[in-house]
Structures are given as C-alpha cells and as structure tokens.
Tab-separated table of C-alpha atoms in Angstrom:
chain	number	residue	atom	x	y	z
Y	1	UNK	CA	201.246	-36.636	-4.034
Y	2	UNK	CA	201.334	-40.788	-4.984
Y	3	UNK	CA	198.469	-42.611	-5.333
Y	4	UNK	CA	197.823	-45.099	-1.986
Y	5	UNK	CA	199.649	-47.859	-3.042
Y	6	UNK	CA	202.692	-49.384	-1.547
Y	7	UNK	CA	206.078	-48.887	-2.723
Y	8	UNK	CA	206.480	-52.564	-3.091
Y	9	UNK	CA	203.791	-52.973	-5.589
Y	10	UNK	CA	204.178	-49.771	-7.595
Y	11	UNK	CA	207.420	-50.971	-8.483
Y	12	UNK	CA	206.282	-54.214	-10.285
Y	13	UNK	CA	204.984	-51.364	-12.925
Y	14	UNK	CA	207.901	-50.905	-15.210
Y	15	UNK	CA	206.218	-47.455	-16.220
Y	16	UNK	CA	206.143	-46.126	-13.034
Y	17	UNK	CA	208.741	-44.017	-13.178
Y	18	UNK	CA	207.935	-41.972	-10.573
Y	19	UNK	CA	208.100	-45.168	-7.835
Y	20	UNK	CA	211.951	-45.454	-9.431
Y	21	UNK	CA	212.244	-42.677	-7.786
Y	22	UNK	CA	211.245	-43.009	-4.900
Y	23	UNK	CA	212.661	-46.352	-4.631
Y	24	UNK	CA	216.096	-44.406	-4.964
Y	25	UNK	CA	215.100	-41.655	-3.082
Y	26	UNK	CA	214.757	-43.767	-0.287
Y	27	UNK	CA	217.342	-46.786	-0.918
Y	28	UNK	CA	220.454	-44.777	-2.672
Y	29	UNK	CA	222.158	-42.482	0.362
Y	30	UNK	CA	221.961	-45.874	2.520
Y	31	UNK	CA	223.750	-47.552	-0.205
Y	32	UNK	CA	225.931	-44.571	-1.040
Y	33	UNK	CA	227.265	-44.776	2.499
Y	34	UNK	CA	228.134	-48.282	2.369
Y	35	UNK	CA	229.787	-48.447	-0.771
Y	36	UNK	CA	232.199	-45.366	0.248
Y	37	UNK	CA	232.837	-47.718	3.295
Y	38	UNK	CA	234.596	-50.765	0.757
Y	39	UNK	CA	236.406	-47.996	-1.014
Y	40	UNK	CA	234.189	-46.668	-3.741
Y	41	UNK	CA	234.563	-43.989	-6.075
Y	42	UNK	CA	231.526	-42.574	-5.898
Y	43	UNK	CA	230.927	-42.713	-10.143
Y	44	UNK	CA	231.358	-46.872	-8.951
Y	45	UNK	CA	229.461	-46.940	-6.295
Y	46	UNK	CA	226.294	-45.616	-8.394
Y	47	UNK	CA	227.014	-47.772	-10.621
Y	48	UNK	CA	227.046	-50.544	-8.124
Y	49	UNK	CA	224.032	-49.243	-6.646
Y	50	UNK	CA	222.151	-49.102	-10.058
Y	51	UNK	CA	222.591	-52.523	-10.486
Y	52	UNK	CA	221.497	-53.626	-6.984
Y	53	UNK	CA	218.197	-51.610	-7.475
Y	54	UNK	CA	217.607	-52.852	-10.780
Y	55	UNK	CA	217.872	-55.940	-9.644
Y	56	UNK	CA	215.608	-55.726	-6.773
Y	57	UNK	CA	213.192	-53.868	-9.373
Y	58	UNK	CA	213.073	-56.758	-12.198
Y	59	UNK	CA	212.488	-59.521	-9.288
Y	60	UNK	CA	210.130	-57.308	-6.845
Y	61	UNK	CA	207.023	-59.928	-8.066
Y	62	UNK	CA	208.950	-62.769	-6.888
Y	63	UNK	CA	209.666	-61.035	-3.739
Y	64	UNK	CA	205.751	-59.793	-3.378
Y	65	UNK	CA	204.323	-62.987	-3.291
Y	66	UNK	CA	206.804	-64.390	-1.196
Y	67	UNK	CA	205.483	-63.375	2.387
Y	68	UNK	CA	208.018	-65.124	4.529
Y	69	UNK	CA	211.317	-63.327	2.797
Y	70	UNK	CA	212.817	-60.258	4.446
Y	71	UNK	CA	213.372	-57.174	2.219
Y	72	UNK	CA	216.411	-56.478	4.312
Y	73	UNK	CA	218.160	-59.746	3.938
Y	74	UNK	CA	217.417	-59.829	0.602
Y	75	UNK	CA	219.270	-56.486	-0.302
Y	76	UNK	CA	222.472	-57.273	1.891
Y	77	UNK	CA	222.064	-60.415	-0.770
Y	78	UNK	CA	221.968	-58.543	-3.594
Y	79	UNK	CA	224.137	-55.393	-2.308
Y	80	UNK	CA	226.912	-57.716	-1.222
Y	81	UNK	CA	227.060	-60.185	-4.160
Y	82	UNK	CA	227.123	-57.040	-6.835
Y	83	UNK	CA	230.274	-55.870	-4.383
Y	84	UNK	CA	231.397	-58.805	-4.654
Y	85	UNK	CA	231.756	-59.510	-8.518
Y	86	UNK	CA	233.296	-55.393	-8.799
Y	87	UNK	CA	235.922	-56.148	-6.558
Y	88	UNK	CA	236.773	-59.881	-8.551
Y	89	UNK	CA	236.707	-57.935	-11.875
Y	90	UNK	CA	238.674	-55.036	-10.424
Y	91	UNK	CA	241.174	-57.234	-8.811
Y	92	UNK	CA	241.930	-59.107	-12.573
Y	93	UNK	CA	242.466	-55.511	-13.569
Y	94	UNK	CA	244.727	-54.402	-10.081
Y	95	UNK	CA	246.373	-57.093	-9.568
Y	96	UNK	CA	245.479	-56.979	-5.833
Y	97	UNK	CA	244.796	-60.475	-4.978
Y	98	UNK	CA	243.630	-59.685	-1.405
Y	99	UNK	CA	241.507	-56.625	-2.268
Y	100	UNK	CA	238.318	-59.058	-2.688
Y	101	UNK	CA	238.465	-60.158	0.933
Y	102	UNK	CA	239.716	-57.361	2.826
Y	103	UNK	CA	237.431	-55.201	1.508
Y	104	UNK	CA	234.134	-57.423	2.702
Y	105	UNK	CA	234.846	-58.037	6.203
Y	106	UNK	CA	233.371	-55.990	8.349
Y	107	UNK	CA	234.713	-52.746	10.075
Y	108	UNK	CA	234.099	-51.492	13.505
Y	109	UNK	CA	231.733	-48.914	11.562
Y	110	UNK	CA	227.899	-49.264	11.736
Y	111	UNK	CA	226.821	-51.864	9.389
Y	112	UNK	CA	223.783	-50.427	7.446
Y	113	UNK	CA	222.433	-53.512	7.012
Y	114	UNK	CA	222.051	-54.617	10.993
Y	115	UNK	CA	217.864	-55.215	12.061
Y	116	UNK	CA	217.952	-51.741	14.245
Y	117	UNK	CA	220.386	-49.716	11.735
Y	118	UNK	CA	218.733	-50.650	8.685
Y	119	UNK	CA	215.126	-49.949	10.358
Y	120	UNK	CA	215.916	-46.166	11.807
Y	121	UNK	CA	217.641	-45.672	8.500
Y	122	UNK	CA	214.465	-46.661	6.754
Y	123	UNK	CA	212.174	-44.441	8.748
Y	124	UNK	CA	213.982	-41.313	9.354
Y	125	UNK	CA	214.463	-40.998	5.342
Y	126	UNK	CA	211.074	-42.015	4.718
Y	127	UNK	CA	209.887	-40.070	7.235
Y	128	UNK	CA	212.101	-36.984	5.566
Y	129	UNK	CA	210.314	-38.097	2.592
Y	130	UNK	CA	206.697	-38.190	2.860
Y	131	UNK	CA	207.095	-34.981	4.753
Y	132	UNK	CA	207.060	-32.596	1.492
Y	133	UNK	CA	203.026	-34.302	1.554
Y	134	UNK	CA	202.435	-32.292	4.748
Y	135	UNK	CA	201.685	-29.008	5.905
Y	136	UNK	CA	204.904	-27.637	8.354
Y	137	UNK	CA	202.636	-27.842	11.362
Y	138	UNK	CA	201.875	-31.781	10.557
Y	139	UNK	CA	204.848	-32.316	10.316
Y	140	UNK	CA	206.246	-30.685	13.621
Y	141	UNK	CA	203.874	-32.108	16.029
Y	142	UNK	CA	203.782	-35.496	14.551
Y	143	UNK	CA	208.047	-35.490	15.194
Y	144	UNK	CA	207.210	-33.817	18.872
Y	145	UNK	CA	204.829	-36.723	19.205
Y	146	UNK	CA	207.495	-39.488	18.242
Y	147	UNK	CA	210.977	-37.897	19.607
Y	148	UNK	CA	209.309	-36.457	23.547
Y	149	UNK	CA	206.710	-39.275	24.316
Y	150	UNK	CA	204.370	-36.165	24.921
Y	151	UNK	CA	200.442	-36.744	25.486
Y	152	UNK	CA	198.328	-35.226	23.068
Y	153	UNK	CA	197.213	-32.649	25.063
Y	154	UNK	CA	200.619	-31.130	25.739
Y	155	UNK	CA	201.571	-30.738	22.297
Y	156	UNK	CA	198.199	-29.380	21.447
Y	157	UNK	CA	199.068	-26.550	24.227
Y	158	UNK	CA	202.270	-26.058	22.759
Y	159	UNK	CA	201.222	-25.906	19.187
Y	160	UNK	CA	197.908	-23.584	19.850
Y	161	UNK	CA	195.650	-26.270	18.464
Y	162	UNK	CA	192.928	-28.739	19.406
Y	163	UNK	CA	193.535	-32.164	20.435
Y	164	UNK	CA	191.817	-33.459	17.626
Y	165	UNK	CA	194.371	-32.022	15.194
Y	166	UNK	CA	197.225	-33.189	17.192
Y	167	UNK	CA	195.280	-37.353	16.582
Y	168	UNK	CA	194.506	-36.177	12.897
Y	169	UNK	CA	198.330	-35.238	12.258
Y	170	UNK	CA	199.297	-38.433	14.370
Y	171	UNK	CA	196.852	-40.658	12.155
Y	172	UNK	CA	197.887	-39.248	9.190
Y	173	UNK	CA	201.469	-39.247	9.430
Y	174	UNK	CA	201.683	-42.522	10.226
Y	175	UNK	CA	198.890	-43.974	7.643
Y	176	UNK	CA	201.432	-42.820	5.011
Y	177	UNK	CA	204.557	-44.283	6.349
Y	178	UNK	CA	203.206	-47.487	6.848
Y	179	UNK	CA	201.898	-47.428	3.357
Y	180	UNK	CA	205.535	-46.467	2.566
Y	181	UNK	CA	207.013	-48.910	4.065
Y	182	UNK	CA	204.871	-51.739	3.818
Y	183	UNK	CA	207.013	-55.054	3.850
Y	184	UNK	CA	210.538	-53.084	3.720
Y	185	UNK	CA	211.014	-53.525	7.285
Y	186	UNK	CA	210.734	-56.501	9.403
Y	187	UNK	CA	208.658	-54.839	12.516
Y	188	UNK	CA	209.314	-55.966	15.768
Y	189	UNK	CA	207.409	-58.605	17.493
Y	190	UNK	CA	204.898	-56.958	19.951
Y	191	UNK	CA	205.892	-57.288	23.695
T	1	UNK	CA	178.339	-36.028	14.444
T	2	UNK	CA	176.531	-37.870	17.187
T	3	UNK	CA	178.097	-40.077	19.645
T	4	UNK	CA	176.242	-43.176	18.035
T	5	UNK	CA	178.237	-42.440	14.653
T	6	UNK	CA	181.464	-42.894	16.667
T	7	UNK	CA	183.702	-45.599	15.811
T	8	UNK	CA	184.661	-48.521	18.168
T	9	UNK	CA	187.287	-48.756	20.243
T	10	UNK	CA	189.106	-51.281	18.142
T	11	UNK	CA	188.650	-48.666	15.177
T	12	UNK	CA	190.074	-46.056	17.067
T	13	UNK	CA	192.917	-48.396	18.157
T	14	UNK	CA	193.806	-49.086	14.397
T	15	UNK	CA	193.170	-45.046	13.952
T	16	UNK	CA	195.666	-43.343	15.930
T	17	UNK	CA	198.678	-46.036	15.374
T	18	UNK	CA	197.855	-45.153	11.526
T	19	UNK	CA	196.878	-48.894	10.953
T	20	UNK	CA	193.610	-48.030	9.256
T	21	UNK	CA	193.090	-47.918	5.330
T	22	UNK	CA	192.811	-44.725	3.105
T	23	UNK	CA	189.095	-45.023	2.349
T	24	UNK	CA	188.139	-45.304	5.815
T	25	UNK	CA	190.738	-43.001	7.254
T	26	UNK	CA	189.447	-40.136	5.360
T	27	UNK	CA	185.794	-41.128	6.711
T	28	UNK	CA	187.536	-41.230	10.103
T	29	UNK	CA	189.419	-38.107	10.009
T	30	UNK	CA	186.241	-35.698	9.198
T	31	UNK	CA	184.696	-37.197	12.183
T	32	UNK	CA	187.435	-36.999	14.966
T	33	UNK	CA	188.015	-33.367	13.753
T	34	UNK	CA	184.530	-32.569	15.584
T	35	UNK	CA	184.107	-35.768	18.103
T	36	UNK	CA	185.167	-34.736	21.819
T	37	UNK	CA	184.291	-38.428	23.103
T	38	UNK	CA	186.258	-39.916	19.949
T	39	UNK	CA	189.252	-37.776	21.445
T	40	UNK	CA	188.905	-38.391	24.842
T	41	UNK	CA	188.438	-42.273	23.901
T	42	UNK	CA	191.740	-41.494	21.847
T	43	UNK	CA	193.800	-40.184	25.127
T	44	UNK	CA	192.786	-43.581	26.784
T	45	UNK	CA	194.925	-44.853	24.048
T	46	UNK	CA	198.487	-46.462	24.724
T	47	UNK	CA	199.639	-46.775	20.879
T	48	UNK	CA	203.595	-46.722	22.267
T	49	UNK	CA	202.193	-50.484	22.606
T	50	UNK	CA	201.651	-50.742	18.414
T	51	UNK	CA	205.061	-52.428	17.108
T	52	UNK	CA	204.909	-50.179	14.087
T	53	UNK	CA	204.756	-46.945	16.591
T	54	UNK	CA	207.354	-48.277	18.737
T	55	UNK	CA	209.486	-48.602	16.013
T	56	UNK	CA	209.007	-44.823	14.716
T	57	UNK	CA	209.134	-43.353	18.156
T	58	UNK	CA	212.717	-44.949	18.233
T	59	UNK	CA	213.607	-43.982	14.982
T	60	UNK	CA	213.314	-40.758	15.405
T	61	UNK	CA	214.820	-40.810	18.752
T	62	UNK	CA	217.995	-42.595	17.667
T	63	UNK	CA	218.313	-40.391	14.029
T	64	UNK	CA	217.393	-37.144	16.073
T	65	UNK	CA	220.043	-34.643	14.308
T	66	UNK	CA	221.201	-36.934	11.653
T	67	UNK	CA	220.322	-35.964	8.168
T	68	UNK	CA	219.043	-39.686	6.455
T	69	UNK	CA	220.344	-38.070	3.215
T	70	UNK	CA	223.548	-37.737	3.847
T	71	UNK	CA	225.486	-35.947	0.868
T	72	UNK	CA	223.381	-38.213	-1.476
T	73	UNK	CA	221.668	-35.390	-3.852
T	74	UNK	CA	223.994	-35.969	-6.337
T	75	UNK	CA	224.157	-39.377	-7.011
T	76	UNK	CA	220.322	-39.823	-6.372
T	77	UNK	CA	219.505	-37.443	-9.512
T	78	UNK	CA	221.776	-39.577	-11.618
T	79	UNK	CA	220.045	-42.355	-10.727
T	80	UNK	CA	216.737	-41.111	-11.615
T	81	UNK	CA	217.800	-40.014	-14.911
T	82	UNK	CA	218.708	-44.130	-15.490
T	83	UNK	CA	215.185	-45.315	-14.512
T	84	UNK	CA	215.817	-49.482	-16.105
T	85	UNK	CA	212.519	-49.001	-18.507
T	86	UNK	CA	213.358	-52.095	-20.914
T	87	UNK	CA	213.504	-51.714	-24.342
T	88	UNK	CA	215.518	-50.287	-26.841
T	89	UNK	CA	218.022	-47.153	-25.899
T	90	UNK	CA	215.260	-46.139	-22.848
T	91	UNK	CA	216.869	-43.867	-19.899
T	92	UNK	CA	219.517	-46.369	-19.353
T	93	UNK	CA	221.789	-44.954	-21.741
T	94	UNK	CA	221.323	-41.570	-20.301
T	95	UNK	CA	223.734	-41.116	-17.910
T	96	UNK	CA	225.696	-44.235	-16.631
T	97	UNK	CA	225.792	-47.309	-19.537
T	98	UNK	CA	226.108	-45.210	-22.880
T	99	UNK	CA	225.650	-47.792	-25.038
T	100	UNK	CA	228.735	-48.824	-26.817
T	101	UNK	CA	227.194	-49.305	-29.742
T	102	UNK	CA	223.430	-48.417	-31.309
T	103	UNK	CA	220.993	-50.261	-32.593
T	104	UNK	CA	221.433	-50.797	-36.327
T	105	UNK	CA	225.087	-51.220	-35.848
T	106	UNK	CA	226.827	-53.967	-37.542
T	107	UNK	CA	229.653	-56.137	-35.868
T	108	UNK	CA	231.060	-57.644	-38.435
T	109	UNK	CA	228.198	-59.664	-39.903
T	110	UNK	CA	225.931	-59.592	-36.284
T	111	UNK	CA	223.550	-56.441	-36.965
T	112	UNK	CA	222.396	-54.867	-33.621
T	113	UNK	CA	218.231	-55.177	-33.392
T	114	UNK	CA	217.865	-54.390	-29.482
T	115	UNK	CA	218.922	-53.930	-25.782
T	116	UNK	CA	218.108	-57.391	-24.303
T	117	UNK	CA	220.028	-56.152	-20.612
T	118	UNK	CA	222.848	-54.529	-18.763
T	119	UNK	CA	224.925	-55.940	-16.168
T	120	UNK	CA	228.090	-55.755	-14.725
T	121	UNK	CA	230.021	-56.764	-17.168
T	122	UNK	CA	228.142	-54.629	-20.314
T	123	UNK	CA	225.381	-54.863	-22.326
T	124	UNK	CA	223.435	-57.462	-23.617
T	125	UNK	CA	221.979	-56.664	-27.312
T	126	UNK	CA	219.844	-58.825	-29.272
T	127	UNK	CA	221.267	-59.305	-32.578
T	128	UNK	CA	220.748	-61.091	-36.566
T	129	UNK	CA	223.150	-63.446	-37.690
T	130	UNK	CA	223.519	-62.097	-41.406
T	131	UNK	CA	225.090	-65.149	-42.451
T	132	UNK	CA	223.280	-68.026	-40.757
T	133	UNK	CA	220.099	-65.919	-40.585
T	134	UNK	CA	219.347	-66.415	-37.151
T	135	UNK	CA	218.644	-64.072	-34.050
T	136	UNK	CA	221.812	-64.425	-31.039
T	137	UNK	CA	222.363	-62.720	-28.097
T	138	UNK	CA	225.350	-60.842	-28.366
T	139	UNK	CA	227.375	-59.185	-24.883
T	140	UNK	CA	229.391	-56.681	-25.718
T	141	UNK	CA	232.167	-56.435	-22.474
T	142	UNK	CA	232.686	-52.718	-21.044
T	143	UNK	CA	235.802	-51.101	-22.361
T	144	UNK	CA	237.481	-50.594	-19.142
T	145	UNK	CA	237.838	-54.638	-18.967
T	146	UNK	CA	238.546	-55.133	-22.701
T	147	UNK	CA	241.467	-52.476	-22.757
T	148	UNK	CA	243.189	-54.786	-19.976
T	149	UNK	CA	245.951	-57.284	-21.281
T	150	UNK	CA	245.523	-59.010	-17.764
T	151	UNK	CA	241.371	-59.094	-18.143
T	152	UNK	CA	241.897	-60.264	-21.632
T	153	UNK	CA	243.824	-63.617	-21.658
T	154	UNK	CA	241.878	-64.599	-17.920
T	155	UNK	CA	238.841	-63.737	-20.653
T	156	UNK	CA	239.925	-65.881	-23.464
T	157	UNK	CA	241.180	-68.212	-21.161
T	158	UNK	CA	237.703	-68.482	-19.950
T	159	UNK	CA	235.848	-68.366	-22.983
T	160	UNK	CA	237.890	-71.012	-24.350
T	161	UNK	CA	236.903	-73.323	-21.041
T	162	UNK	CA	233.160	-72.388	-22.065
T	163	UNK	CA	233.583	-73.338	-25.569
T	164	UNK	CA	234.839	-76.683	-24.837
T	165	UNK	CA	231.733	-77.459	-22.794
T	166	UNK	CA	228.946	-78.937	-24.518
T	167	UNK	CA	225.868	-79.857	-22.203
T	168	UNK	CA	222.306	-79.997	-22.550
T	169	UNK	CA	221.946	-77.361	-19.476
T	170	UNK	CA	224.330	-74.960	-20.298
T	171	UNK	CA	223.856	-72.409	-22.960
T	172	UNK	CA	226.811	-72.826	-25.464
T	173	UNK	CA	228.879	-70.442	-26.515
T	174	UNK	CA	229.054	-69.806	-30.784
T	175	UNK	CA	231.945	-67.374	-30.915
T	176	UNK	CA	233.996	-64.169	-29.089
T	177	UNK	CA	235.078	-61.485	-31.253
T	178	UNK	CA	236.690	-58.036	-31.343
T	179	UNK	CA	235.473	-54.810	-32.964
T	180	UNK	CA	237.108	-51.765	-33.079
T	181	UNK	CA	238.850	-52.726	-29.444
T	182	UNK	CA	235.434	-54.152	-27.820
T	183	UNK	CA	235.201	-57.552	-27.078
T	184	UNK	CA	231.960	-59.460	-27.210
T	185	UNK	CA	230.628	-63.213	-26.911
T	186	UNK	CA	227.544	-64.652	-29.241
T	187	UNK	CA	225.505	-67.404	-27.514
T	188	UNK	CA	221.818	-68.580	-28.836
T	189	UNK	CA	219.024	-66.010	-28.013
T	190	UNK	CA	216.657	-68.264	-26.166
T	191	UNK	CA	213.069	-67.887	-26.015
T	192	UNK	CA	210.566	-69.317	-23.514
T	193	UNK	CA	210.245	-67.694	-19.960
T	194	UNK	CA	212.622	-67.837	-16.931
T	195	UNK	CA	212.041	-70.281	-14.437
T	196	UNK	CA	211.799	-66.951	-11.831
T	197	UNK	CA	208.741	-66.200	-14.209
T	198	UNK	CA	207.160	-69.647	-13.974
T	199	UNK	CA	207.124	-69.236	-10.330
T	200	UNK	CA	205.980	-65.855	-10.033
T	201	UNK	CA	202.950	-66.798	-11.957
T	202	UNK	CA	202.198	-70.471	-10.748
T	203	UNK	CA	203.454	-70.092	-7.390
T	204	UNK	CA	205.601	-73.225	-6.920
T	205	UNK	CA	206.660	-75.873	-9.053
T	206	UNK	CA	205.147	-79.302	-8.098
T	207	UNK	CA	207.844	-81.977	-7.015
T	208	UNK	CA	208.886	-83.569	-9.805
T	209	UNK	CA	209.118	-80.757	-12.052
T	210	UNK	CA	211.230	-79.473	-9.186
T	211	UNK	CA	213.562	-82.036	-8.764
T	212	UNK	CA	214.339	-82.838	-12.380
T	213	UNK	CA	215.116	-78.954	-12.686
T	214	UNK	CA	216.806	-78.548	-9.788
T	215	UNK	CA	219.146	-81.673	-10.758
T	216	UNK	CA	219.555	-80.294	-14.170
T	217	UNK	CA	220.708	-76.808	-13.087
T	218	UNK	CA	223.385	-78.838	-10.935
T	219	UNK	CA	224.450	-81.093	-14.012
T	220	UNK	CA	224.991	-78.165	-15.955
T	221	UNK	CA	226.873	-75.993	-12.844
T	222	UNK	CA	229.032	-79.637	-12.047
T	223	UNK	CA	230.002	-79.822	-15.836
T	224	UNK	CA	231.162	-76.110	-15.697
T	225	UNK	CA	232.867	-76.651	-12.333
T	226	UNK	CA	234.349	-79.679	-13.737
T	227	UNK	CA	236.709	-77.536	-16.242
T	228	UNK	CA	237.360	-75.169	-13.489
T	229	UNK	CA	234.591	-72.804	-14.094
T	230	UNK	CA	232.740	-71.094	-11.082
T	231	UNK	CA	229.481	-69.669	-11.251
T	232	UNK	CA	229.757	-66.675	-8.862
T	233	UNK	CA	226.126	-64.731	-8.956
C-alpha cells in the first residue's frame, strides 16, 4: 500500500520509483490503444509512450503549481506532438509524404482523449487499480454502490452486513481514488 | 461513542462522498462503525449530488464489462523496467534505449563522461573535448536514422543550415561526425538552469524579464526560420 500522497506530487520525486509505476500502470494501456490506432508497432508505440511519460514526469512541477492547466489537455499536447515528430522522421525514412497527415486526423473511433472518454478511462483503471488495497467484499459493494444507484441499506441486505460497513467501504473507496486522481481529471461542474 | 462525539452534518457530507482527509477519515471511520445516528444521518445523504461521485457512478456505468487494461501487461512491464532515473546508465538502458555507446567511450577525441538525456532522436551524452579541453554535449542519432541514405543528406543538409547560423540565441553547432556508422552532432554543454526551472521556482517572471526573453527566443527561432529551419517541438 502507497503512502497518502497524490500521484501528481509523488512523481516530482525522481526516486520514487514505485509512483513510475503507477503512473504507467494507469496512463500506458490508454496510450497503447491510441497509438495502435495511427498504426503503431507496438515496440514504437512504447517507445512513443515512454517519451510522452517522461516528459510529463520531468515537467510535473511546472504542471503542479500551475492550477488553471488541465492534465488532459496537456497529454493530448504532449501525446500528439511526440506522434507527430515519429511520423516526420519515419516519413524521411518511407518516403510517404502523406503518412504525417493522414495518420493524425481523426477516425470515427473513440478518441481517448475526449472530456467523458478520457474521464471513465481514468476511473475504471484506477478504480481496477487501487482495488488490490481492498478486501473482495470492499470492493464488491463499493462497485454495487456506483453501477445500481442502490441505497445503503439494500446492499447491506444483499451483502449480509451492517449499514455502517456498506458507508465505511463507500468512504473508503472513494477517499483513495480521489487521492489517486487528484488533478488528473477535470471534474464536472456541480449542477 | 456518544451522540455528542458525532460529527456534523457537513463532516458527514465530506465523509461518505470520500472528500475527507486520511487523518481524519481514519478518526471517522472507527466511529461510524458503531454510530446508528451517524448512519441514519448518512442515509439522509444525497452524495449522487458530489461532482466527484457523479463522475464515478458514471464511470463505472459506462466501462461496466470493459477491461481498462486492455492487452496492456506487456508493454506496461517494459515500461517499468525503463523508470527515467537521471544519471549515468540508470534503468533507461534496460530495455528500450541501450545505449549506443558507454560511458568512457571515446569518439574520436570526445571521451563519453555521462547521460545528459534521451529523446527521440537518441541520446544525449555529456562529453570532454580531449583536444580543446572543454566539456560539449554530444547527441549521438539512433541507428535506424543514421543507416538511411535518405535521413542522411536531409541530416547534413540540415546540419549544414545550423552551422551557418550564428546568433546570440541559438546554441551553435561545433561539428557532426561519424563513428563506426553512428552519426552525432557536438554543440557547447551549457550550464545555468532552464527557463522552465526559473519558473517553477519563482513562479513568474516579472515583465520585463519576460518580454526581453520572450523576444529573444523569437530572434533566435526567426533567424533559424530565416534559412528554412523549423522548430517543430
């Protein structure tokens, strides 16, 4: 189990190896995805997608004490501009003038990057994450909690406990994956 | 626990949408274990109204079935063995960027002190000018690129454009070179911090600073656009 710090700022600590990981953990099948979309080997794309983390790594402080900048937009940045120069080198070495541009517009796919895409990405893998830090039972009625809208008091009745361990499991569930998360996602404005 | 021990409503609030910070949680949790009013307070309790909460609940809702992984396993170990710890030879030569060549390697008369970086195009090493007796950064271009005829005259072609350019805001270019079939460029190690650095540390420049740095990094991008040069990252 990590010490209670966001990912954000663990990261800053070039000796933290183990927030690397979990920086890839969480980033790399997103990125993995979208690179096979343009066409990528997969020994390119993690190449491509070391670089784009590394990146994002060496200029995290900049990015910390920047409140107003999105972590999202920021990655497409990054993610698209380190596309961007493979394809330029690899058309000098093709000879496929058109490659460049082809391969960056955008297909009818889902783009990984889009507010609502990016977000559920985010939280179901973080959410796959953080769940090795739980106990099976935790885990099951926090994800009947989210995915049925049930009360407390149903899923306590269908899990054989109290109602206070279906708010503890709630609580703590969610205390980590904000904690996780913290300034990765852009959260909706309330209603 | 009594009911005059229980938390307030706004506590509670924070509480069960999981907005509520480790020290106190834990604090929190021992009590609503035991606490039937906390609980029944709790049940009064929309938190589908928290943005945070909303956001989950749909989350999972929309990624119900989908595995977030995808067939990622692979590449997500090989990226753990390259963890970018600076530094000499670190876990970035593991698995991906085997260094072309190690440290105490001589290029002709450019001995190899360090790993200054790695991007794209290869590795950066710090190096000693034997003759001159001074330190340069020296790239060394990945072999893929340097084993194509059509990557190496748009390259010399280029470097030749780079060497022609002398300005005060562009950092010149001393000489390219071959060894044993890998190309590399020499250019003056500089010392001093970034300006990302600066403003990392201080926060923001103050206006005049600003503008004469902001005019000089467009002198120096105008004079390389000038001989057809385009900065692209």
């Amino acid at each position: 189990m990590d010490t209670p710090a966001s990912l954000i700022a663990r990261l800053r600590n070039e000796h933290d190896h183990d927030a690397w990981n979990v920086f890839v953990d969480l980033y790399a099948p997103m990125l993995l995805r979208w690179c096979r979309r343009r066409g990528l080997s997969d020994q390119d794309a993690a190449d491509c997608i070391q670089d784009i983390l590394t990146l994002l790594v060496g200029r995290m402080r900049e990015f910390e004490y920047d409140p107003n900048r999105s972590f999202r937009g920021w990655l497409k940045t990054v993610a698209t501009n380190r596309l961007h120069d493979f394809f330029t080198r690899r058309q000098r070495i093709i000879d496929a003038e058109a490659l460049a541009s082809s391969s960056l517009e955008t297909d009818n796919e889902v783009d990984v990057f889009d507010e609502q895409e990016y977000r559920d990405y985010v939280i179901g893998r973080a959410l796959q994450m953080i769940e090795t830090d739980f106990d099976d039972k935790t885990c099951d009625i926090f994800r009947e909690l989210m995915l049925h809208h049930q009360s407390a008091e149903e899923v306590a009745e269908q899990f054989g406990v109290s109602r206070n361990a279906v708010y503890l499991a709630k609580s703590r569930v969610l205390r980590r994956l904000r904690e996780r998360l913290d300034r990765l996602i852009d959260w909706p404005t309330e209603r | 626990m009594t009911a005059r021990s229980c938390p307030e409503l706004s506590t509670l609030i924070n509480y069960v949408t999981g907005a509520v910070a480790e020290p106190d949680a834990i604090a929190l949790d021992n009590h609503i274990q035991v606490c039937a009013d906390c609980v029944n307070s709790l049940s009064q309790i929309d938190s589908a109204h928290d943005p945070v909460v909303r956001a989950i609940h749909a989350a999972v809702e929309n990624s119900c079935g989908n595995d977030p992984l995808f067939d990622a396993a692979e590449i997500i170990a090989k990226l753990k063995s390259a963890s970018p710890t600076r530094g000499i030879a670190g876990p970035w030569t593991a698995e991906f960027g085997t260094l072309p060549f190690a440290i105490g390697d001589r290029l002709g008369h450019y001995l190899l002190t360090g790993v200054l970086g790695r991007g794209g195009m290869g590795v950066v090493y710090e190096a000693e000018d034997e003759q001159l007796g001074r330190r340069v950064a020296l790239k060394v271009i990945r072999r893929e690129f340097a084993n194509d005829l059509r990557f190496r005259s748009r390259f010399l072609q280029e470097a030749r454009a780079i060497a022609g350019l002398m300005h005060d805001h562009l950092v010149p270019l001393h000489h390219i070179g071959e060894f044993h079939g890998s190309l590399f460029l020499v250019m003056p190690r500089l010392v001093g911090s970034t300006l990302a650095d600066y403003l990392v540390q201080k926060g923001k420049l103050p206006e005049q600073p600003a503008i004469q740095i902001g005019a000089q990094i467009a002198s120096g991008l105008a004079a390389a656009h000038a001989v057809g040069l385009v900065h692209v990252t």
